[in-house]
Short mmCIF file of C-alpha atoms and ligand atoms in Angstrom, two decimals:
data_model
loop_
_atom_site.label_atom_id
_atom_site.label_comp_id
_atom_site.label_asym_id
_atom_site.label_seq_id
_atom_site.Cartn_x
_atom_site.Cartn_y
_atom_site.Cartn_z
CA UNK A 252 20.25 294.80 190.42
CA UNK A 253 20.39 292.60 187.32
CA UNK A 254 19.22 293.96 183.98
CA UNK A 255 15.99 292.73 182.37
CA UNK A 256 16.10 289.83 179.92
CA UNK A 257 15.89 290.95 176.30
CA UNK A 258 12.46 290.85 174.74
CA UNK A 259 10.40 292.00 177.71
CA UNK A 260 7.48 294.24 176.86
CA UNK A 261 6.15 297.08 178.99
CA UNK A 262 2.99 299.16 178.67
CA UNK A 263 3.16 302.62 180.26
CA UNK A 264 0.03 304.72 180.76
CA UNK A 265 0.87 308.40 181.19
CA UNK A 266 3.97 308.13 178.99
CA UNK A 267 3.74 311.81 177.97
CA UNK A 268 4.03 312.89 181.62
CA UNK A 269 7.12 313.49 183.72
CA UNK A 270 7.48 309.96 185.14
CA UNK A 271 6.28 308.12 182.04
CA UNK A 272 8.94 309.74 179.88
CA UNK A 273 11.81 308.96 182.29
CA UNK A 274 10.58 305.40 182.78
CA UNK A 275 10.32 304.86 179.01
CA UNK A 276 13.96 305.94 178.56
CA UNK A 277 15.12 303.65 181.35
CA UNK A 278 13.18 300.63 180.06
CA UNK A 279 14.56 301.18 176.55
CA UNK A 280 18.07 301.22 177.95
CA UNK A 281 17.34 297.91 179.74
CA UNK A 282 16.29 296.31 176.43
CA UNK A 283 12.51 296.48 176.78
CA UNK A 284 10.05 296.92 173.95
CA UNK A 285 8.12 299.94 175.21
CA UNK A 286 4.45 300.68 174.49
CA UNK A 287 3.08 304.01 175.62
CA UNK A 288 -0.60 304.77 175.90
CA UNK A 289 -1.63 308.24 174.75
CA UNK A 290 -5.04 309.83 174.76
CA UNK A 291 -6.46 311.84 171.93
CA UNK A 292 -5.83 315.59 172.35
CA UNK A 293 -6.63 318.36 169.86
CA UNK A 294 -2.94 319.29 169.94
CA UNK A 295 -0.55 316.39 170.61
CA UNK A 296 1.49 316.74 173.76
CA UNK A 297 4.65 314.75 173.15
CA UNK A 298 7.45 317.15 174.13
CA UNK A 299 8.67 314.85 176.92
CA UNK A 300 9.04 311.88 174.56
CA UNK A 301 9.95 313.51 171.23
CA UNK A 302 13.56 312.28 171.58
CA UNK A 303 12.47 308.61 171.87
CA UNK A 304 9.29 308.59 169.84
CA UNK A 305 10.92 306.57 167.03
CA UNK A 306 11.93 303.85 169.47
CA UNK A 307 8.61 303.28 171.22
CA UNK A 308 5.13 302.19 170.14
CA UNK A 309 2.32 304.63 170.88
CA UNK A 310 -1.12 303.10 171.36
CA UNK A 311 -4.40 304.98 171.69
CA UNK A 312 -6.23 304.85 174.98
CA UNK A 313 -8.03 306.88 177.61
CA UNK A 314 -8.58 305.88 181.23
CA UNK A 315 -12.25 306.80 180.78
CA UNK A 316 -12.72 304.14 178.14
CA UNK A 317 -12.57 300.44 179.00
CA UNK A 318 -12.52 299.20 175.40
CA UNK A 319 -9.51 301.38 174.58
CA UNK A 320 -7.60 300.03 177.59
CA UNK A 321 -8.30 296.43 176.64
CA UNK A 322 -7.20 297.16 173.11
CA UNK A 323 -3.96 298.77 174.39
CA UNK A 324 -3.24 295.69 176.53
CA UNK A 325 -4.11 293.32 173.66
CA UNK A 326 -1.85 295.18 171.25
CA UNK A 327 1.10 295.46 173.59
CA UNK A 328 0.95 291.98 175.20
CA UNK A 329 2.84 293.39 178.20
CA UNK A 330 4.97 291.60 180.76
CA UNK A 331 4.79 294.75 182.87
CA UNK A 332 2.14 297.47 183.09
CA UNK A 333 2.97 300.81 184.71
CA UNK A 334 -0.21 302.74 185.45
CA UNK A 335 1.11 306.29 185.72
CA UNK A 336 -1.75 308.15 184.01
CA UNK A 337 -3.89 310.31 186.25
CA UNK A 338 -5.43 313.71 186.74
CA UNK A 339 -2.36 314.34 188.86
CA UNK A 340 -2.73 317.93 190.07
CA UNK A 341 -4.10 318.27 193.61
CA UNK A 342 -5.28 321.87 193.10
CA UNK A 343 -7.38 321.03 190.04
CA UNK A 344 -8.95 318.08 191.85
CA UNK A 345 -10.93 320.51 194.04
CA UNK A 346 -12.51 322.07 190.93
CA UNK A 347 -12.83 318.79 189.03
CA UNK A 348 -13.54 316.18 191.71
CA UNK A 349 -15.62 313.95 189.45
CA UNK A 350 -13.08 313.85 186.61
CA UNK A 351 -10.36 313.20 189.18
CA UNK A 352 -12.33 310.32 190.65
CA UNK A 353 -13.05 308.94 187.18
CA UNK A 354 -9.46 309.07 185.92
CA UNK A 355 -7.28 308.78 189.01
CA UNK A 356 -9.54 306.37 190.91
CA UNK A 357 -11.78 304.38 188.55
CA UNK A 358 -9.19 304.61 185.76
CA UNK A 359 -6.88 302.37 187.81
CA UNK A 360 -9.67 299.82 188.25
CA UNK A 361 -10.31 299.86 184.51
CA UNK A 362 -6.61 299.14 183.90
CA UNK A 363 -6.71 296.31 186.45
CA UNK A 364 -9.73 294.84 184.67
CA UNK A 365 -7.98 295.15 181.31
CA UNK A 366 -5.00 293.29 182.75
CA UNK A 367 -7.20 290.64 184.40
CA UNK A 368 -9.02 289.88 181.17
CA UNK A 369 -6.15 290.26 178.67
CA UNK A 370 -2.81 289.74 180.45
CA UNK A 371 -3.27 288.13 183.83
CA UNK A 372 0.36 287.00 184.02
CA UNK A 373 1.64 290.58 183.69
CA UNK A 374 2.98 292.62 186.61
CA UNK A 375 1.23 295.86 187.49
CA UNK A 376 2.64 299.03 189.06
CA UNK A 377 0.17 301.57 190.48
CA UNK A 378 1.30 305.18 190.98
CA UNK A 379 0.11 305.72 194.54
CA UNK A 380 0.92 308.93 196.36
CA UNK A 381 2.03 310.39 199.69
CA UNK A 382 -1.05 312.65 199.35
CA UNK A 383 -2.99 309.62 200.65
CA UNK A 384 -1.47 310.38 204.08
CA UNK A 385 -2.78 313.98 203.91
CA UNK A 386 -3.43 315.12 207.46
CA UNK A 387 -0.78 312.78 208.75
CA UNK A 388 -1.45 310.64 211.81
CA UNK A 389 2.28 310.03 212.38
CA UNK A 390 5.61 311.25 211.11
CA UNK A 391 7.52 309.97 209.27
CA UNK A 392 5.01 307.79 207.44
CA UNK A 393 5.63 304.11 206.68
CA UNK A 394 3.71 301.54 204.62
CA UNK A 395 1.65 300.84 207.76
CA UNK A 396 0.57 304.45 208.45
CA UNK A 397 -3.22 304.91 208.06
CA UNK A 398 -4.40 307.18 205.25
CA UNK A 399 -6.19 310.52 205.80
CA UNK A 400 -6.48 312.14 202.36
CA UNK A 401 -7.24 315.87 202.20
CA UNK A 402 -8.22 316.39 198.54
CA UNK A 403 -10.31 314.70 195.86
CA UNK A 404 -6.96 313.65 194.36
CA UNK A 405 -5.88 311.98 197.60
CA UNK A 406 -9.27 310.30 197.97
CA UNK A 407 -9.11 308.94 194.40
CA UNK A 408 -5.57 307.61 194.98
CA UNK A 409 -6.70 305.84 198.18
CA UNK A 410 -9.50 304.17 196.21
CA UNK A 411 -7.04 303.05 193.52
CA UNK A 412 -4.58 301.85 196.16
CA UNK A 413 -7.14 299.59 197.84
CA UNK A 414 -8.42 298.37 194.48
CA UNK A 415 -4.87 297.21 193.73
CA UNK A 416 -4.56 295.41 197.07
CA UNK A 417 -7.97 293.85 196.44
CA UNK A 418 -7.10 292.61 192.94
CA UNK A 419 -3.87 291.15 194.30
CA UNK A 420 -5.66 289.31 197.11
CA UNK A 421 -8.81 288.34 195.19
CA UNK A 422 -7.32 287.20 191.90
CA UNK A 423 -3.68 286.50 192.76
CA UNK A 424 -2.48 289.17 190.32
CA UNK A 425 1.05 290.62 190.59
CA UNK A 426 -0.02 294.17 191.56
CA UNK A 427 2.17 296.59 193.55
CA UNK A 428 1.68 300.12 194.86
CA UNK A 429 4.53 302.61 194.90
CA UNK A 430 3.59 305.23 197.51
CA UNK A 431 5.83 307.97 196.22
CA UNK A 432 6.53 311.33 197.79
CA UNK A 433 6.93 314.41 195.63
CA UNK A 434 9.47 313.92 192.90
CA UNK A 435 10.32 316.68 190.52
CA UNK A 436 12.49 317.43 187.53
CA UNK A 437 12.98 319.69 184.54
CA UNK A 438 10.00 317.80 183.01
CA UNK A 439 7.56 318.60 185.82
CA UNK A 440 4.29 320.11 184.59
CA UNK A 441 4.27 323.92 184.62
CA UNK A 442 1.41 324.23 187.12
CA UNK A 443 3.25 322.33 189.86
CA UNK A 444 4.82 324.42 192.60
CA UNK A 445 8.47 323.51 192.14
CA UNK A 446 8.33 324.11 188.40
CA UNK A 447 6.44 327.36 188.89
CA UNK A 448 9.32 328.48 191.10
CA UNK A 449 12.17 327.23 188.88
CA UNK A 450 10.57 328.72 185.76
CA UNK A 451 9.67 331.96 187.55
CA UNK A 452 13.19 332.39 188.96
CA UNK A 453 14.68 331.75 185.51
CA UNK A 454 12.42 334.37 183.95
CA UNK A 455 13.17 336.91 186.70
CA UNK A 456 16.91 336.30 186.33
CA UNK A 457 16.69 336.83 182.54
CA UNK A 458 14.52 339.93 182.90
CA UNK A 459 11.32 338.41 181.46
CA UNK A 460 9.28 338.68 184.67
CA UNK A 461 9.29 340.46 188.04
CA UNK A 462 7.28 338.25 190.39
CA UNK A 463 6.08 334.73 191.18
CA UNK A 464 2.70 334.23 192.85
CA UNK A 465 2.40 331.41 195.37
CA UNK A 466 -0.26 330.23 197.82
CA UNK A 467 2.01 329.62 200.83
CA UNK A 468 5.66 329.35 201.77
CA UNK A 469 5.18 327.21 204.86
CA UNK A 470 4.15 323.84 203.44
CA UNK A 471 6.76 321.07 203.86
CA UNK A 472 7.33 318.22 201.43
CA UNK A 473 9.78 315.34 201.00
CA UNK A 474 11.16 316.19 197.56
CA UNK A 475 13.23 313.88 195.35
CA UNK A 476 14.45 313.67 191.76
CA UNK A 477 12.02 311.91 189.40
CA UNK A 478 14.37 309.57 187.44
CA UNK A 479 15.45 307.93 190.69
CA UNK A 480 11.80 307.23 191.51
CA UNK A 481 11.02 305.68 188.12
CA UNK A 482 14.02 303.37 188.64
CA UNK A 483 12.35 302.30 191.89
CA UNK A 484 9.12 301.48 190.01
CA UNK A 485 11.05 299.06 187.80
CA UNK A 486 12.82 297.48 190.78
CA UNK A 487 9.43 296.86 192.40
CA UNK A 488 8.20 294.86 189.42
CA UNK A 489 11.33 292.67 189.39
CA UNK A 490 10.35 291.23 192.78
CA UNK A 491 8.96 287.69 192.66
CA UNK A 492 6.02 288.66 194.88
CA UNK A 493 4.00 291.87 194.65
CA UNK A 494 4.34 294.37 197.49
CA UNK A 495 3.76 298.02 198.42
CA UNK A 496 6.66 300.42 198.99
CA UNK A 497 7.18 303.99 200.08
CA UNK A 498 9.59 306.02 197.93
CA UNK A 499 10.96 309.09 199.73
CA UNK A 500 14.19 310.86 200.63
CA UNK A 501 13.49 310.99 204.38
CA UNK A 502 14.06 314.78 204.43
CA UNK A 503 11.31 317.40 204.54
CA UNK A 504 11.87 320.96 203.31
CA UNK A 505 9.58 323.98 203.11
CA UNK A 506 8.45 325.86 200.05
CA UNK A 507 10.33 328.84 201.55
CA UNK A 508 13.58 326.83 201.47
CA UNK A 509 12.95 325.83 197.84
CA UNK A 510 12.32 329.45 196.85
CA UNK A 511 15.33 330.69 198.83
CA UNK A 512 17.74 328.18 197.28
CA UNK A 513 16.40 328.85 193.78
CA UNK A 514 16.88 332.63 194.04
CA UNK A 515 20.27 332.34 195.73
CA UNK A 516 21.41 330.02 192.95
CA UNK A 517 20.87 332.81 190.40
CA UNK A 518 22.46 335.46 192.66
CA UNK A 519 19.30 337.06 194.12
CA UNK A 520 19.59 336.48 197.90
CA UNK A 521 16.99 339.14 198.77
CA UNK A 522 13.98 337.76 196.91
CA UNK A 523 11.10 339.10 199.02
CA UNK A 524 10.03 341.67 196.42
CA UNK A 525 9.83 338.95 193.76
CA UNK A 526 7.35 336.69 195.58
CA UNK A 527 3.67 337.54 196.12
CA UNK A 528 1.42 335.44 198.30
CA UNK A 529 -1.91 335.05 196.54
CA UNK A 530 -4.85 333.52 198.46
CA UNK A 531 -6.31 332.28 195.16
CA UNK A 532 -3.67 329.54 195.18
CA UNK A 533 -4.58 328.39 198.70
CA UNK A 534 -6.56 325.12 198.86
CA UNK A 535 -9.82 324.43 200.73
CA UNK A 536 -7.90 321.84 202.80
CA UNK A 537 -4.14 321.69 202.68
CA UNK A 538 -1.51 319.12 203.56
CA UNK A 539 1.08 320.82 205.78
CA UNK A 540 3.89 318.35 206.22
CA UNK A 541 4.80 315.08 204.51
CA UNK A 542 7.84 313.00 205.36
CA UNK A 543 8.42 309.43 204.24
CA UNK A 544 10.39 306.53 205.68
CA UNK A 545 11.66 304.46 202.74
CA UNK A 546 13.60 301.87 204.75
CA UNK A 547 11.54 298.99 203.31
CA UNK A 548 12.54 300.01 199.76
CA UNK A 549 16.16 300.36 200.88
CA UNK A 550 16.19 296.90 202.45
CA UNK A 551 14.19 294.91 199.89
CA UNK A 552 14.94 296.80 196.66
CA UNK A 553 18.36 298.29 197.44
CA UNK A 554 16.84 301.65 196.46
CA UNK A 555 18.52 304.74 197.88
CA UNK A 556 17.86 308.17 196.31
CA UNK A 557 21.11 310.13 195.85
CA UNK A 558 20.05 313.53 194.53
CA UNK A 559 19.81 315.93 197.47
CA UNK A 560 17.28 318.73 197.85
CA UNK A 561 19.75 321.50 196.96
CA UNK A 562 20.88 319.58 193.85
CA UNK A 563 17.27 319.17 192.75
CA UNK A 564 16.64 322.90 193.00
CA UNK A 565 19.79 323.64 190.97
CA UNK A 566 18.93 321.06 188.29
CA UNK A 567 15.49 322.57 187.79
CA UNK A 568 16.54 326.23 187.79
CA UNK A 569 19.49 325.60 185.44
CA UNK A 570 17.23 323.70 183.03
CA UNK A 571 14.70 326.52 182.92
CA UNK A 572 17.41 329.14 182.44
CA UNK A 573 18.78 327.11 179.50
CA UNK A 574 15.29 326.67 178.09
CA UNK A 575 14.56 330.41 178.13
CA UNK A 576 18.02 331.50 177.06
CA UNK A 577 18.28 329.07 174.15
CA UNK A 578 14.76 329.23 172.79
CA UNK A 579 15.33 329.66 169.08
CA UNK A 580 11.78 330.95 168.71
CA UNK A 581 12.18 333.65 171.39
CA UNK A 582 11.23 333.36 175.06
CA UNK A 583 7.81 334.96 174.58
CA UNK A 584 6.73 331.83 172.70
CA UNK A 585 7.60 329.44 175.53
CA UNK A 586 4.94 328.13 177.86
CA UNK A 587 4.97 329.24 181.49
CA UNK A 588 2.87 328.61 184.56
P1 NAP B 813 1.98 313.97 184.95
O1 NAP B 813 3.25 314.54 184.44
O2 NAP B 813 0.85 314.89 185.30
O3 NAP B 813 1.46 312.89 183.88
C1 NAP B 813 0.15 312.41 183.91
C2 NAP B 813 -0.08 311.56 182.68
O4 NAP B 813 -1.41 311.06 182.71
C3 NAP B 813 0.07 312.33 181.35
O5 NAP B 813 0.75 311.51 180.42
C4 NAP B 813 -1.38 312.51 180.92
O6 NAP B 813 -1.54 312.60 179.53
C5 NAP B 813 -1.98 311.21 181.42
N1 NAP B 813 -3.44 311.26 181.49
C6 NAP B 813 -4.19 312.18 182.13
N2 NAP B 813 -5.50 311.89 181.96
C7 NAP B 813 -5.57 310.76 181.20
C8 NAP B 813 -6.63 309.98 180.69
N3 NAP B 813 -7.92 310.29 180.92
N4 NAP B 813 -6.34 308.88 179.95
C9 NAP B 813 -5.04 308.56 179.70
N5 NAP B 813 -3.99 309.28 180.13
C10 NAP B 813 -4.25 310.37 180.89
O7 NAP B 813 2.25 313.07 186.28
P2 NAP B 813 3.65 312.53 186.84
O8 NAP B 813 4.25 313.56 187.72
O9 NAP B 813 4.43 311.93 185.74
O10 NAP B 813 3.12 311.39 187.82
C11 NAP B 813 2.89 310.06 187.34
C12 NAP B 813 1.90 309.38 188.27
O11 NAP B 813 2.43 309.34 189.59
C13 NAP B 813 0.56 310.09 188.40
O12 NAP B 813 -0.43 309.09 188.56
C14 NAP B 813 0.69 310.89 189.67
O13 NAP B 813 -0.56 311.14 190.26
C15 NAP B 813 1.54 309.95 190.50
N6 NAP B 813 2.39 310.57 191.51
C16 NAP B 813 3.22 311.58 191.15
C17 NAP B 813 4.05 312.14 192.12
C18 NAP B 813 4.99 313.26 191.76
O14 NAP B 813 5.53 313.90 192.68
N7 NAP B 813 5.28 313.49 190.49
C19 NAP B 813 4.02 311.66 193.44
C20 NAP B 813 3.18 310.59 193.74
C21 NAP B 813 2.38 310.04 192.77
P3 NAP B 813 -1.55 314.03 178.74
O15 NAP B 813 -0.12 314.33 178.46
O16 NAP B 813 -2.36 313.73 177.54
O17 NAP B 813 -2.18 315.04 179.66
#
């Protein structure tokens, strides 16, 4: 894959999140001028980008607010727009279905409109999700598998997905959907299952906690390492024609396997007394098993994820152990799930 010509400009929504921060680093290393859209919060949330904040441009914007999105596009004059911002947590979407629809669904349409009116030659990446497949109608899923979302989050992502296809077909815009399966890292939000486990195991190992509470151990997901998936986003936008791609490892593992590997990694093979199943974390409708077939991405983008499931678990647990052990301010001041 060739590197980007110097002087390209990218606008990333959701730059403070897991994927946005990895993508920003990668685009900087490819010579891009990077603009990141951030929304106003009472306490700024820039821990994922503090190491690059001097090398990027932060612009104000909120996916609720059309004028702010147009202003972000006008200011950044992007060649590429990566729409990664979302209310991204499936569990919360059941309690906040309207906000999730507004941000995760309509927010994508607002970004498409901002691009159409201010930068119609730009290329657009939409962060679509395997949660759109929900109660799967076939396994593994491909780009042709019908959607059956099982949460307000999944429903909102389906809406955004079809809006992207529609803007591509109606207006000839360069808009692509990355249908990505779960990808995790040491920057994953604390409420997400894998991070809850890696952080919980680290705290138990260091004597700061005794148990982790989870909703189920039987759910299966296709889990990969986030920086490999953000590299795929960039590869998608280097294609001359827009297209939709699945990003997945092609291996499904259970929550039980994740928990087991994490505890074994810190020398606690008998972990049953450290895990409590709590029905409060169960969802009104769950997604049992997701498994992606990424052969289209392999063939057309040359994208092959290399980090294996067991490596991912180790990376996350080691990072949380370091974080707790090295906290200059004392572990009690760190944030946990
Ligand atoms: P994340 O860490 O939760 O980041 C979400 C980002 O969206 C944050 O920067 C957040 O800003 C921003 N945001 C939320 N509401 C906003 C609003 N109203 N206006 C502007 N920005 C807003 O998510 P991620 O894991 O990086 O995922 C990136 C995208 O990929 C998301 O769209 C997610 O749904 C999708 N996706 C993720 C996965 C996965 O496994 N990670 C899989 C498939 C698809 P604050 O920091 O201010 O909250």
